[in-house]
Amino acid sequence: GAVVSQHPSRVICKSGTSVKIECRSLDFQATTMFWYRQFPKKSLMLMATSNEGSKATYEQGVEKDKFLINHASLTLSTLTVTSAHPEDSSFYICSADAGGPNNEQFFGPGTRLTVL
Amino acid sequence: QKEVEQDPGPLSVPEGAIVSLNCTYSNSAFQYFMWYRQYSRKGPELLMYTYSSGNKEDGRFTAQVDKSSKYISLFIRDSQPSDSATYLCAMGGGGGADGLTFGKGTHLIIQP
């Protein structure tokens, strides 16, 4: 299957700093990527849809100025958590749409963010 | 009412048993349905994809969709300890790339 990578896999930062998470599709081009957030024992929650070359579409309740998304190429989308606070600590997962007829999404391994 | 309901478990069964995992949903606009397996601290891995009502089989896994009842199932035959994981159902609407709506996930434990 298609491979999606994320970097870093784990990050610890101080409150008030910004953190960038990268999502890459390694062996396919993804015009659309998605960013999800997962709390312990909770479902994955869609945060935003990232389209190459255009502004991201954010889900209701997600602050676009806090979670900056850039999809600069067909293989890379980045999520920047700005001015991070402890409540932003979570598991962030990206997925990429391979563009097939079945709308299948392939997920990255996730990034564990801990804000002190 | 949440869009997708899934019993979080844990569900513990002996090795070799048939496992049945289920989700119900309320949004009739969902048109495609997926099952993902997620190991601890890892991203979800796609197991099964179905687009219409009926059954789909892949090895030891069978996915069922009943759109009239808004109910989907995943069956695992000859369960093995390596099947122990969290299983997430996910659903999407029709037309173009959509973000998925997930169930909470069912934590499955296969006892050796």
mmCIF file with all atom_site columns, N, CA, C and O in Angstrom, chain B residues 61-111:
data_model
loop_
_atom_site.group_PDB
_atom_site.id
_atom_site.type_symbol
_atom_site.label_atom_id
_atom_site.label_alt_id
_atom_site.label_comp_id
_atom_site.label_asym_id
_atom_site.label_entity_id
_atom_site.label_seq_id
_atom_site.pdbx_PDB_ins_code
_atom_site.Cartn_x
_atom_site.Cartn_y
_atom_site.Cartn_z
_atom_site.occupancy
_atom_site.B_iso_or_equiv
_atom_site.pdbx_formal_charge
_atom_site.auth_seq_id
_atom_site.auth_comp_id
_atom_site.auth_asym_id
_atom_site.auth_atom_id
_atom_site.pdbx_PDB_model_num
ATOM 1   N N  . PHE B 1 61  ? -10.739 -11.654 7.160  1.00 0.00 ? 61  PHE B N  1
ATOM 2   C CA . PHE B 1 61  ? -11.595 -10.507 7.470  1.00 0.00 ? 61  PHE B CA 1
ATOM 3   C C  . PHE B 1 61  ? -12.793 -10.451 6.522  1.00 0.00 ? 61  PHE B C  1
ATOM 4   O O  . PHE B 1 61  ? -12.660 -10.635 5.317  1.00 0.00 ? 61  PHE B O  1
ATOM 5   N N  . THR B 1 62  ? -13.969 -10.179 7.110  1.00 0.00 ? 62  THR B N  1
ATOM 6   C CA . THR B 1 62  ? -15.181 -9.953  6.334  1.00 0.00 ? 62  THR B CA 1
ATOM 7   C C  . THR B 1 62  ? -15.844 -8.680  6.834  1.00 0.00 ? 62  THR B C  1
ATOM 8   O O  . THR B 1 62  ? -16.082 -8.537  8.041  1.00 0.00 ? 62  THR B O  1
ATOM 9   N N  . ALA B 1 63  ? -16.126 -7.775  5.912  1.00 0.00 ? 63  ALA B N  1
ATOM 10  C CA . ALA B 1 63  ? -16.825 -6.546  6.259  1.00 0.00 ? 63  ALA B CA 1
ATOM 11  C C  . ALA B 1 63  ? -18.247 -6.629  5.735  1.00 0.00 ? 63  ALA B C  1
ATOM 12  O O  . ALA B 1 63  ? -18.481 -7.099  4.624  1.00 0.00 ? 63  ALA B O  1
ATOM 13  N N  . GLN B 1 64  ? -19.174 -6.199  6.562  1.00 0.00 ? 64  GLN B N  1
ATOM 14  C CA . GLN B 1 64  ? -20.588 -6.164  6.178  1.00 0.00 ? 64  GLN B CA 1
ATOM 15  C C  . GLN B 1 64  ? -21.119 -4.757  6.335  1.00 0.00 ? 64  GLN B C  1
ATOM 16  O O  . GLN B 1 64  ? -20.805 -4.068  7.311  1.00 0.00 ? 64  GLN B O  1
ATOM 17  N N  . VAL B 1 65  ? -21.927 -4.350  5.383  1.00 0.00 ? 65  VAL B N  1
ATOM 18  C CA . VAL B 1 65  ? -22.583 -3.047  5.453  1.00 0.00 ? 65  VAL B CA 1
ATOM 19  C C  . VAL B 1 65  ? -24.074 -3.243  5.227  1.00 0.00 ? 65  VAL B C  1
ATOM 20  O O  . VAL B 1 65  ? -24.476 -3.896  4.264  1.00 0.00 ? 65  VAL B O  1
ATOM 21  N N  . ASP B 1 66  ? -24.864 -2.689  6.106  1.00 0.00 ? 66  ASP B N  1
ATOM 22  C CA . ASP B 1 66  ? -26.325 -2.694  5.950  1.00 0.00 ? 66  ASP B CA 1
ATOM 23  C C  . ASP B 1 66  ? -26.765 -1.234  6.016  1.00 0.00 ? 66  ASP B C  1
ATOM 24  O O  . ASP B 1 66  ? -26.984 -0.690  7.102  1.00 0.00 ? 66  ASP B O  1
ATOM 25  N N  . LYS B 1 67  ? -26.900 -0.630  4.855  1.00 0.00 ? 67  LYS B N  1
ATOM 26  C CA . LYS B 1 67  ? -27.240 0.797   4.823  1.00 0.00 ? 67  LYS B CA 1
ATOM 27  C C  . LYS B 1 67  ? -28.650 1.054   5.331  1.00 0.00 ? 67  LYS B C  1
ATOM 28  O O  . LYS B 1 67  ? -28.924 2.110   5.887  1.00 0.00 ? 67  LYS B O  1
ATOM 29  N N  . SER B 1 68  ? -29.536 0.098   5.125  1.00 0.00 ? 68  SER B N  1
ATOM 30  C CA . SER B 1 68  ? -30.921 0.319   5.570  1.00 0.00 ? 68  SER B CA 1
ATOM 31  C C  . SER B 1 68  ? -30.996 0.421   7.085  1.00 0.00 ? 68  SER B C  1
ATOM 32  O O  . SER B 1 68  ? -31.806 1.173   7.639  1.00 0.00 ? 68  SER B O  1
ATOM 33  N N  . SER B 1 69  ? -30.137 -0.334  7.753  1.00 0.00 ? 69  SER B N  1
ATOM 34  C CA . SER B 1 69  ? -30.114 -0.301  9.220  1.00 0.00 ? 69  SER B CA 1
ATOM 35  C C  . SER B 1 69  ? -29.032 0.632   9.756  1.00 0.00 ? 69  SER B C  1
ATOM 36  O O  . SER B 1 69  ? -28.926 0.812   10.978 1.00 0.00 ? 69  SER B O  1
ATOM 37  N N  . LYS B 1 70  ? -28.221 1.184   8.862  1.00 0.00 ? 70  LYS B N  1
ATOM 38  C CA . LYS B 1 70  ? -27.106 2.042   9.253  1.00 0.00 ? 70  LYS B CA 1
ATOM 39  C C  . LYS B 1 70  ? -26.207 1.302   10.238 1.00 0.00 ? 70  LYS B C  1
ATOM 40  O O  . LYS B 1 70  ? -25.917 1.777   11.358 1.00 0.00 ? 70  LYS B O  1
ATOM 41  N N  . TYR B 1 71  ? -25.756 0.165   9.794  1.00 0.00 ? 71  TYR B N  1
ATOM 42  C CA . TYR B 1 71  ? -25.015 -0.752  10.675 1.00 0.00 ? 71  TYR B CA 1
ATOM 43  C C  . TYR B 1 71  ? -23.936 -1.420  9.856  1.00 0.00 ? 71  TYR B C  1
ATOM 44  O O  . TYR B 1 71  ? -24.180 -1.925  8.760  1.00 0.00 ? 71  TYR B O  1
ATOM 45  N N  . ILE B 1 72  ? -22.702 -1.394  10.390 1.00 0.00 ? 72  ILE B N  1
ATOM 46  C CA . ILE B 1 72  ? -21.614 -2.075  9.708  1.00 0.00 ? 72  ILE B CA 1
ATOM 47  C C  . ILE B 1 72  ? -20.902 -3.000  10.685 1.00 0.00 ? 72  ILE B C  1
ATOM 48  O O  . ILE B 1 72  ? -20.911 -2.756  11.897 1.00 0.00 ? 72  ILE B O  1
ATOM 49  N N  . SER B 1 73  ? -20.314 -4.044  10.136 1.00 0.00 ? 73  SER B N  1
ATOM 50  C CA . SER B 1 73  ? -19.634 -5.043  10.969 1.00 0.00 ? 73  SER B CA 1
ATOM 51  C C  . SER B 1 73  ? -18.317 -5.444  10.338 1.00 0.00 ? 73  SER B C  1
ATOM 52  O O  . SER B 1 73  ? -18.153 -5.377  9.116  1.00 0.00 ? 73  SER B O  1
ATOM 53  N N  . LEU B 1 74  ? -17.415 -5.882  11.196 1.00 0.00 ? 74  LEU B N  1
ATOM 54  C CA . LEU B 1 74  ? -16.166 -6.502  10.767 1.00 0.00 ? 74  LEU B CA 1
ATOM 55  C C  . LEU B 1 74  ? -16.043 -7.823  11.508 1.00 0.00 ? 74  LEU B C  1
ATOM 56  O O  . LEU B 1 74  ? -16.136 -7.853  12.740 1.00 0.00 ? 74  LEU B O  1
ATOM 57  N N  . PHE B 1 75  ? -15.867 -8.904  10.760 1.00 0.00 ? 75  PHE B N  1
ATOM 58  C CA . PHE B 1 75  ? -15.679 -10.216 11.356 1.00 0.00 ? 75  PHE B CA 1
ATOM 59  C C  . PHE B 1 75  ? -14.235 -10.659 11.130 1.00 0.00 ? 75  PHE B C  1
ATOM 60  O O  . PHE B 1 75  ? -13.692 -10.492 10.036 1.00 0.00 ? 75  PHE B O  1
ATOM 61  N N  . ILE B 1 76  ? -13.659 -11.214 12.164 1.00 0.00 ? 76  ILE B N  1
ATOM 62  C CA . ILE B 1 76  ? -12.311 -11.767 12.071 1.00 0.00 ? 76  ILE B CA 1
ATOM 63  C C  . ILE B 1 76  ? -12.395 -13.245 12.407 1.00 0.00 ? 76  ILE B C  1
ATOM 64  O O  . ILE B 1 76  ? -12.798 -13.614 13.521 1.00 0.00 ? 76  ILE B O  1
ATOM 65  N N  . ARG B 1 77  ? -12.029 -14.086 11.447 1.00 0.00 ? 77  ARG B N  1
ATOM 66  C CA . ARG B 1 77  ? -12.044 -15.530 11.685 1.00 0.00 ? 77  ARG B CA 1
ATOM 67  C C  . ARG B 1 77  ? -10.682 -15.983 12.166 1.00 0.00 ? 77  ARG B C  1
ATOM 68  O O  . ARG B 1 77  ? -9.663  -15.353 11.891 1.00 0.00 ? 77  ARG B O  1
ATOM 69  N N  . ASP B 1 78  ? -10.690 -17.108 12.878 1.00 0.00 ? 78  ASP B N  1
ATOM 70  C CA . ASP B 1 78  ? -9.436  -17.707 13.354 1.00 0.00 ? 78  ASP B CA 1
ATOM 71  C C  . ASP B 1 78  ? -8.549  -16.620 13.977 1.00 0.00 ? 78  ASP B C  1
ATOM 72  O O  . ASP B 1 78  ? -7.401  -16.410 13.576 1.00 0.00 ? 78  ASP B O  1
ATOM 73  N N  . SER B 1 79  ? -9.093  -15.932 14.943 1.00 0.00 ? 79  SER B N  1
ATOM 74  C CA . SER B 1 79  ? -8.381  -14.799 15.540 1.00 0.00 ? 79  SER B CA 1
ATOM 75  C C  . SER B 1 79  ? -7.057  -15.233 16.160 1.00 0.00 ? 79  SER B C  1
ATOM 76  O O  . SER B 1 79  ? -6.920  -16.348 16.691 1.00 0.00 ? 79  SER B O  1
ATOM 77  N N  . GLN B 1 80  ? -6.083  -14.334 16.077 1.00 0.00 ? 80  GLN B N  1
ATOM 78  C CA . GLN B 1 80  ? -4.731  -14.614 16.561 1.00 0.00 ? 80  GLN B CA 1
ATOM 79  C C  . GLN B 1 80  ? -4.282  -13.508 17.497 1.00 0.00 ? 80  GLN B C  1
ATOM 80  O O  . GLN B 1 80  ? -4.768  -12.376 17.406 1.00 0.00 ? 80  GLN B O  1
ATOM 81  N N  . PRO B 1 81  ? -3.357  -13.801 18.382 1.00 0.00 ? 81  PRO B N  1
ATOM 82  C CA . PRO B 1 81  ? -2.880  -12.761 19.312 1.00 0.00 ? 81  PRO B CA 1
ATOM 83  C C  . PRO B 1 81  ? -2.403  -11.502 18.600 1.00 0.00 ? 81  PRO B C  1
ATOM 84  O O  . PRO B 1 81  ? -2.558  -10.395 19.134 1.00 0.00 ? 81  PRO B O  1
ATOM 85  N N  . SER B 1 82  ? -1.859  -11.659 17.402 1.00 0.00 ? 82  SER B N  1
ATOM 86  C CA . SER B 1 82  ? -1.376  -10.487 16.661 1.00 0.00 ? 82  SER B CA 1
ATOM 87  C C  . SER B 1 82  ? -2.523  -9.602  16.177 1.00 0.00 ? 82  SER B C  1
ATOM 88  O O  . SER B 1 82  ? -2.285  -8.473  15.718 1.00 0.00 ? 82  SER B O  1
ATOM 89  N N  . ASP B 1 83  ? -3.750  -10.096 16.278 1.00 0.00 ? 83  ASP B N  1
ATOM 90  C CA . ASP B 1 83  ? -4.917  -9.271  15.926 1.00 0.00 ? 83  ASP B CA 1
ATOM 91  C C  . ASP B 1 83  ? -5.284  -8.309  17.055 1.00 0.00 ? 83  ASP B C  1
ATOM 92  O O  . ASP B 1 83  ? -6.147  -7.439  16.879 1.00 0.00 ? 83  ASP B O  1
ATOM 93  N N  . SER B 1 84  ? -4.662  -8.485  18.188 1.00 0.00 ? 84  SER B N  1
ATOM 94  C CA . SER B 1 84  ? -4.950  -7.600  19.334 1.00 0.00 ? 84  SER B CA 1
ATOM 95  C C  . SER B 1 84  ? -4.566  -6.168  18.974 1.00 0.00 ? 84  SER B C  1
ATOM 96  O O  . SER B 1 84  ? -3.404  -5.878  18.682 1.00 0.00 ? 84  SER B O  1
ATOM 97  N N  . ALA B 1 85  ? -5.536  -5.290  18.992 1.00 0.00 ? 85  ALA B N  1
ATOM 98  C CA . ALA B 1 85  ? -5.332  -3.897  18.575 1.00 0.00 ? 85  ALA B CA 1
ATOM 99  C C  . ALA B 1 85  ? -6.638  -3.160  18.803 1.00 0.00 ? 85  ALA B C  1
ATOM 100 O O  . ALA B 1 85  ? -7.625  -3.735  19.267 1.00 0.00 ? 85  ALA B O  1
ATOM 101 N N  . THR B 1 86  ? -6.654  -1.893  18.440 1.00 0.00 ? 86  THR B N  1
ATOM 102 C CA . THR B 1 86  ? -7.896  -1.127  18.427 1.00 0.00 ? 86  THR B CA 1
ATOM 103 C C  . THR B 1 86  ? -8.400  -1.061  16.996 1.00 0.00 ? 86  THR B C  1
ATOM 104 O O  . THR B 1 86  ? -7.639  -0.750  16.079 1.00 0.00 ? 86  THR B O  1
ATOM 105 N N  . TYR B 1 87  ? -9.662  -1.373  16.819 1.00 0.00 ? 87  TYR B N  1
ATOM 106 C CA . TYR B 1 87  ? -10.262 -1.374  15.487 1.00 0.00 ? 87  TYR B CA 1
ATOM 107 C C  . TYR B 1 87  ? -11.225 -0.206  15.379 1.00 0.00 ? 87  TYR B C  1
ATOM 108 O O  . TYR B 1 87  ? -12.149 -0.054  16.178 1.00 0.00 ? 87  TYR B O  1
ATOM 109 N N  . LEU B 1 88  ? -10.971 0.630   14.386 1.00 0.00 ? 88  LEU B N  1
ATOM 110 C CA . LEU B 1 88  ? -11.770 1.832   14.190 1.00 0.00 ? 88  LEU B CA 1
ATOM 111 C C  . LEU B 1 88  ? -12.614 1.692   12.936 1.00 0.00 ? 88  LEU B C  1
ATOM 112 O O  . LEU B 1 88  ? -12.094 1.337   11.877 1.00 0.00 ? 88  LEU B O  1
ATOM 113 N N  . CYS B 1 89  ? -13.892 1.993   13.062 1.00 0.00 ? 89  CYS B N  1
ATOM 114 C CA . CYS B 1 89  ? -14.691 2.109   11.855 1.00 0.00 ? 89  CYS B CA 1
ATOM 115 C C  . CYS B 1 89  ? -14.632 3.567   11.406 1.00 0.00 ? 89  CYS B C  1
ATOM 116 O O  . CYS B 1 89  ? -14.470 4.480   12.225 1.00 0.00 ? 89  CYS B O  1
ATOM 117 N N  . ALA B 1 90  ? -14.739 3.767   10.117 1.00 0.00 ? 90  ALA B N  1
ATOM 118 C CA . ALA B 1 90  ? -14.687 5.125   9.571  1.00 0.00 ? 90  ALA B CA 1
ATOM 119 C C  . ALA B 1 90  ? -15.630 5.208   8.379  1.00 0.00 ? 90  ALA B C  1
ATOM 120 O O  . ALA B 1 90  ? -15.834 4.219   7.672  1.00 0.00 ? 90  ALA B O  1
ATOM 121 N N  . MET B 1 91  ? -16.162 6.387   8.177  1.00 0.00 ? 91  MET B N  1
ATOM 122 C CA . MET B 1 91  ? -17.146 6.565   7.112  1.00 0.00 ? 91  MET B CA 1
ATOM 123 C C  . MET B 1 91  ? -16.931 7.891   6.416  1.00 0.00 ? 91  MET B C  1
ATOM 124 O O  . MET B 1 91  ? -16.446 8.860   7.030  1.00 0.00 ? 91  MET B O  1
ATOM 125 N N  . GLY B 1 92  ? -17.321 7.912   5.139  1.00 0.00 ? 92  GLY B N  1
ATOM 126 C CA . GLY B 1 92  ? -17.187 9.138   4.394  1.00 0.00 ? 92  GLY B CA 1
ATOM 127 C C  . GLY B 1 92  ? -18.366 9.346   3.469  1.00 0.00 ? 92  GLY B C  1
ATOM 128 O O  . GLY B 1 92  ? -19.093 8.403   3.146  1.00 0.00 ? 92  GLY B O  1
ATOM 129 N N  . GLY B 1 93  ? -18.544 10.602  3.050  1.00 0.00 ? 93  GLY B N  1
ATOM 130 C CA . GLY B 1 93  ? -19.627 10.923  2.136  1.00 0.00 ? 93  GLY B CA 1
ATOM 131 C C  . GLY B 1 93  ? -19.221 10.649  0.711  1.00 0.00 ? 93  GLY B C  1
ATOM 132 O O  . GLY B 1 93  ? -18.150 10.142  0.433  1.00 0.00 ? 93  GLY B O  1
ATOM 133 N N  . GLY B 1 94  ? -20.101 10.991  -0.219 1.00 0.00 ? 94  GLY B N  1
ATOM 134 C CA . GLY B 1 94  ? -19.837 10.713  -1.607 1.00 0.00 ? 94  GLY B CA 1
ATOM 135 C C  . GLY B 1 94  ? -19.193 11.879  -2.323 1.00 0.00 ? 94  GLY B C  1
ATOM 136 O O  . GLY B 1 94  ? -19.324 13.013  -1.933 1.00 0.00 ? 94  GLY B O  1
ATOM 137 N N  . GLY B 1 95  ? -18.449 11.591  -3.373 1.00 0.00 ? 95  GLY B N  1
ATOM 138 C CA . GLY B 1 95  ? -17.968 12.656  -4.244 1.00 0.00 ? 95  GLY B CA 1
ATOM 139 C C  . GLY B 1 95  ? -16.713 13.341  -3.763 1.00 0.00 ? 95  GLY B C  1
ATOM 140 O O  . GLY B 1 95  ? -16.751 14.148  -2.855 1.00 0.00 ? 95  GLY B O  1
ATOM 141 N N  . GLY B 1 96  ? -15.571 13.026  -4.345 1.00 0.00 ? 96  GLY B N  1
ATOM 142 C CA . GLY B 1 96  ? -14.357 13.748  -4.020 1.00 0.00 ? 96  GLY B CA 1
ATOM 143 C C  . GLY B 1 96  ? -13.738 13.277  -2.716 1.00 0.00 ? 96  GLY B C  1
ATOM 144 O O  . GLY B 1 96  ? -14.219 12.373  -2.064 1.00 0.00 ? 96  GLY B O  1
ATOM 145 N N  . ALA B 1 97  ? -12.679 13.923  -2.347 1.00 0.00 ? 97  ALA B N  1
ATOM 146 C CA . ALA B 1 97  ? -11.947 13.530  -1.149 1.00 0.00 ? 97  ALA B CA 1
ATOM 147 C C  . ALA B 1 97  ? -12.607 14.147  0.066  1.00 0.00 ? 97  ALA B C  1
ATOM 148 O O  . ALA B 1 97  ? -12.798 15.355  0.157  1.00 0.00 ? 97  ALA B O  1
ATOM 149 N N  . ASP B 1 98  ? -12.971 13.306  1.009  1.00 0.00 ? 98  ASP B N  1
ATOM 150 C CA . ASP B 1 98  ? -13.605 13.758  2.237  1.00 0.00 ? 98  ASP B CA 1
ATOM 151 C C  . ASP B 1 98  ? -12.797 13.327  3.430  1.00 0.00 ? 98  ASP B C  1
ATOM 152 O O  . ASP B 1 98  ? -12.198 12.259  3.440  1.00 0.00 ? 98  ASP B O  1
ATOM 153 N N  . GLY B 1 99  ? -12.818 14.163  4.447  1.00 0.00 ? 99  GLY B N  1
ATOM 154 C CA . GLY B 1 99  ? -12.314 13.707  5.722  1.00 0.00 ? 99  GLY B CA 1
ATOM 155 C C  . GLY B 1 99  ? -13.258 12.650  6.244  1.00 0.00 ? 99  GLY B C  1
ATOM 156 O O  . GLY B 1 99  ? -14.454 12.676  5.976  1.00 0.00 ? 99  GLY B O  1
ATOM 157 N N  . LEU B 1 100 ? -12.728 11.716  6.982  1.00 0.00 ? 100 LEU B N  1
ATOM 158 C CA . LEU B 1 100 ? -13.532 10.614  7.483  1.00 0.00 ? 100 LEU B CA 1
ATOM 159 C C  . LEU B 1 100 ? -14.082 10.920  8.871  1.00 0.00 ? 100 LEU B C  1
ATOM 160 O O  . LEU B 1 100 ? -13.490 11.665  9.646  1.00 0.00 ? 100 LEU B O  1
ATOM 161 N N  . THR B 1 101 ? -15.214 10.304  9.170  1.00 0.00 ? 101 THR B N  1
ATOM 162 C CA . THR B 1 101 ? -15.770 10.343  10.512 1.00 0.00 ? 101 THR B CA 1
ATOM 163 C C  . THR B 1 101 ? -15.533 8.985   11.142 1.00 0.00 ? 101 THR B C  1
ATOM 164 O O  . THR B 1 101 ? -15.913 7.956   10.574 1.00 0.00 ? 101 THR B O  1
ATOM 165 N N  . PHE B 1 102 ? -14.898 8.997   12.295 1.00 0.00 ? 102 PHE B N  1
ATOM 166 C CA . PHE B 1 102 ? -14.487 7.755   12.935 1.00 0.00 ? 102 PHE B CA 1
ATOM 167 C C  . PHE B 1 102 ? -15.361 7.411   14.124 1.00 0.00 ? 102 PHE B C  1
ATOM 168 O O  . PHE B 1 102 ? -15.897 8.285   14.802 1.00 0.00 ? 102 PHE B O  1
ATOM 169 N N  . GLY B 1 103 ? -15.464 6.106   14.384 1.00 0.00 ? 103 GLY B N  1
ATOM 170 C CA . GLY B 1 103 ? -15.961 5.653   15.669 1.00 0.00 ? 103 GLY B CA 1
ATOM 171 C C  . GLY B 1 103 ? -14.835 5.764   16.697 1.00 0.00 ? 103 GLY B C  1
ATOM 172 O O  . GLY B 1 103 ? -13.692 6.064   16.354 1.00 0.00 ? 103 GLY B O  1
ATOM 173 N N  . LYS B 1 104 ? -15.162 5.525   17.946 1.00 0.00 ? 104 LYS B N  1
ATOM 174 C CA . LYS B 1 104 ? -14.163 5.640   19.005 1.00 0.00 ? 104 LYS B CA 1
ATOM 175 C C  . LYS B 1 104 ? -13.124 4.552   18.945 1.00 0.00 ? 104 LYS B C  1
ATOM 176 O O  . LYS B 1 104 ? -12.036 4.685   19.496 1.00 0.00 ? 104 LYS B O  1
ATOM 177 N N  . GLY B 1 105 ? -13.467 3.453   18.303 1.00 0.00 ? 105 GLY B N  1
ATOM 178 C CA . GLY B 1 105 ? -12.544 2.323   18.277 1.00 0.00 ? 105 GLY B CA 1
ATOM 179 C C  . GLY B 1 105 ? -12.889 1.300   19.334 1.00 0.00 ? 105 GLY B C  1
ATOM 180 O O  . GLY B 1 105 ? -13.300 1.654   20.441 1.00 0.00 ? 105 GLY B O  1
ATOM 181 N N  . THR B 1 106 ? -12.744 0.032   18.985 1.00 0.00 ? 106 THR B N  1
ATOM 182 C CA . THR B 1 106 ? -12.944 -1.068  19.927 1.00 0.00 ? 106 THR B CA 1
ATOM 183 C C  . THR B 1 106 ? -11.603 -1.708  20.217 1.00 0.00 ? 106 THR B C  1
ATOM 184 O O  . THR B 1 106 ? -10.900 -2.130  19.289 1.00 0.00 ? 106 THR B O  1
ATOM 185 N N  . HIS B 1 107 ? -11.251 -1.762  21.492 1.00 0.00 ? 107 HIS B N  1
ATOM 186 C CA . HIS B 1 107 ? -9.992  -2.390  21.887 1.00 0.00 ? 107 HIS B CA 1
ATOM 187 C C  . HIS B 1 107 ? -10.199 -3.900  21.958 1.00 0.00 ? 107 HIS B C  1
ATOM 188 O O  . HIS B 1 107 ? -10.993 -4.387  22.767 1.00 0.00 ? 107 HIS B O  1
ATOM 189 N N  . LEU B 1 108 ? -9.513  -4.633  21.113 1.00 0.00 ? 108 LEU B N  1
ATOM 190 C CA . LEU B 1 108 ? -9.660  -6.087  21.007 1.00 0.00 ? 108 LEU B CA 1
ATOM 191 C C  . LEU B 1 108 ? -8.446  -6.780  21.599 1.00 0.00 ? 108 LEU B C  1
ATOM 192 O O  . LEU B 1 108 ? -7.301  -6.425  21.282 1.00 0.00 ? 108 LEU B O  1
ATOM 193 N N  . ILE B 1 109 ? -8.702  -7.770  22.427 1.00 0.00 ? 109 ILE B N  1
ATOM 194 C CA . ILE B 1 109 ? -7.633  -8.567  23.035 1.00 0.00 ? 109 ILE B CA 1
ATOM 195 C C  . ILE B 1 109 ? -7.875  -10.016 22.685 1.00 0.00 ? 109 ILE B C  1
ATOM 196 O O  . ILE B 1 109 ? -8.942  -10.564 22.993 1.00 0.00 ? 109 ILE B O  1
ATOM 197 N N  . ILE B 1 110 ? -6.893  -10.649 22.031 1.00 0.00 ? 110 ILE B N  1
ATOM 198 C CA . ILE B 1 110 ? -6.976  -12.070 21.707 1.00 0.00 ? 110 ILE B CA 1
ATOM 199 C C  . ILE B 1 110 ? -6.071  -12.814 22.692 1.00 0.00 ? 110 ILE B C  1
ATOM 200 O O  . ILE B 1 110 ? -4.853  -12.625 22.699 1.00 0.00 ? 110 ILE B O  1
ATOM 201 N N  . GLN B 1 111 ? -6.673  -13.656 23.489 1.00 0.00 ? 111 GLN B N  1
ATOM 202 C CA . GLN B 1 111 ? -5.925  -14.372 24.514 1.00 0.00 ? 111 GLN B CA 1
ATOM 203 C C  . GLN B 1 111 ? -5.287  -15.625 23.927 1.00 0.00 ? 111 GLN B C  1
ATOM 204 O O  . GLN B 1 111 ? -5.980  -16.434 23.317 1.00 0.00 ? 111 GLN B O  1
#
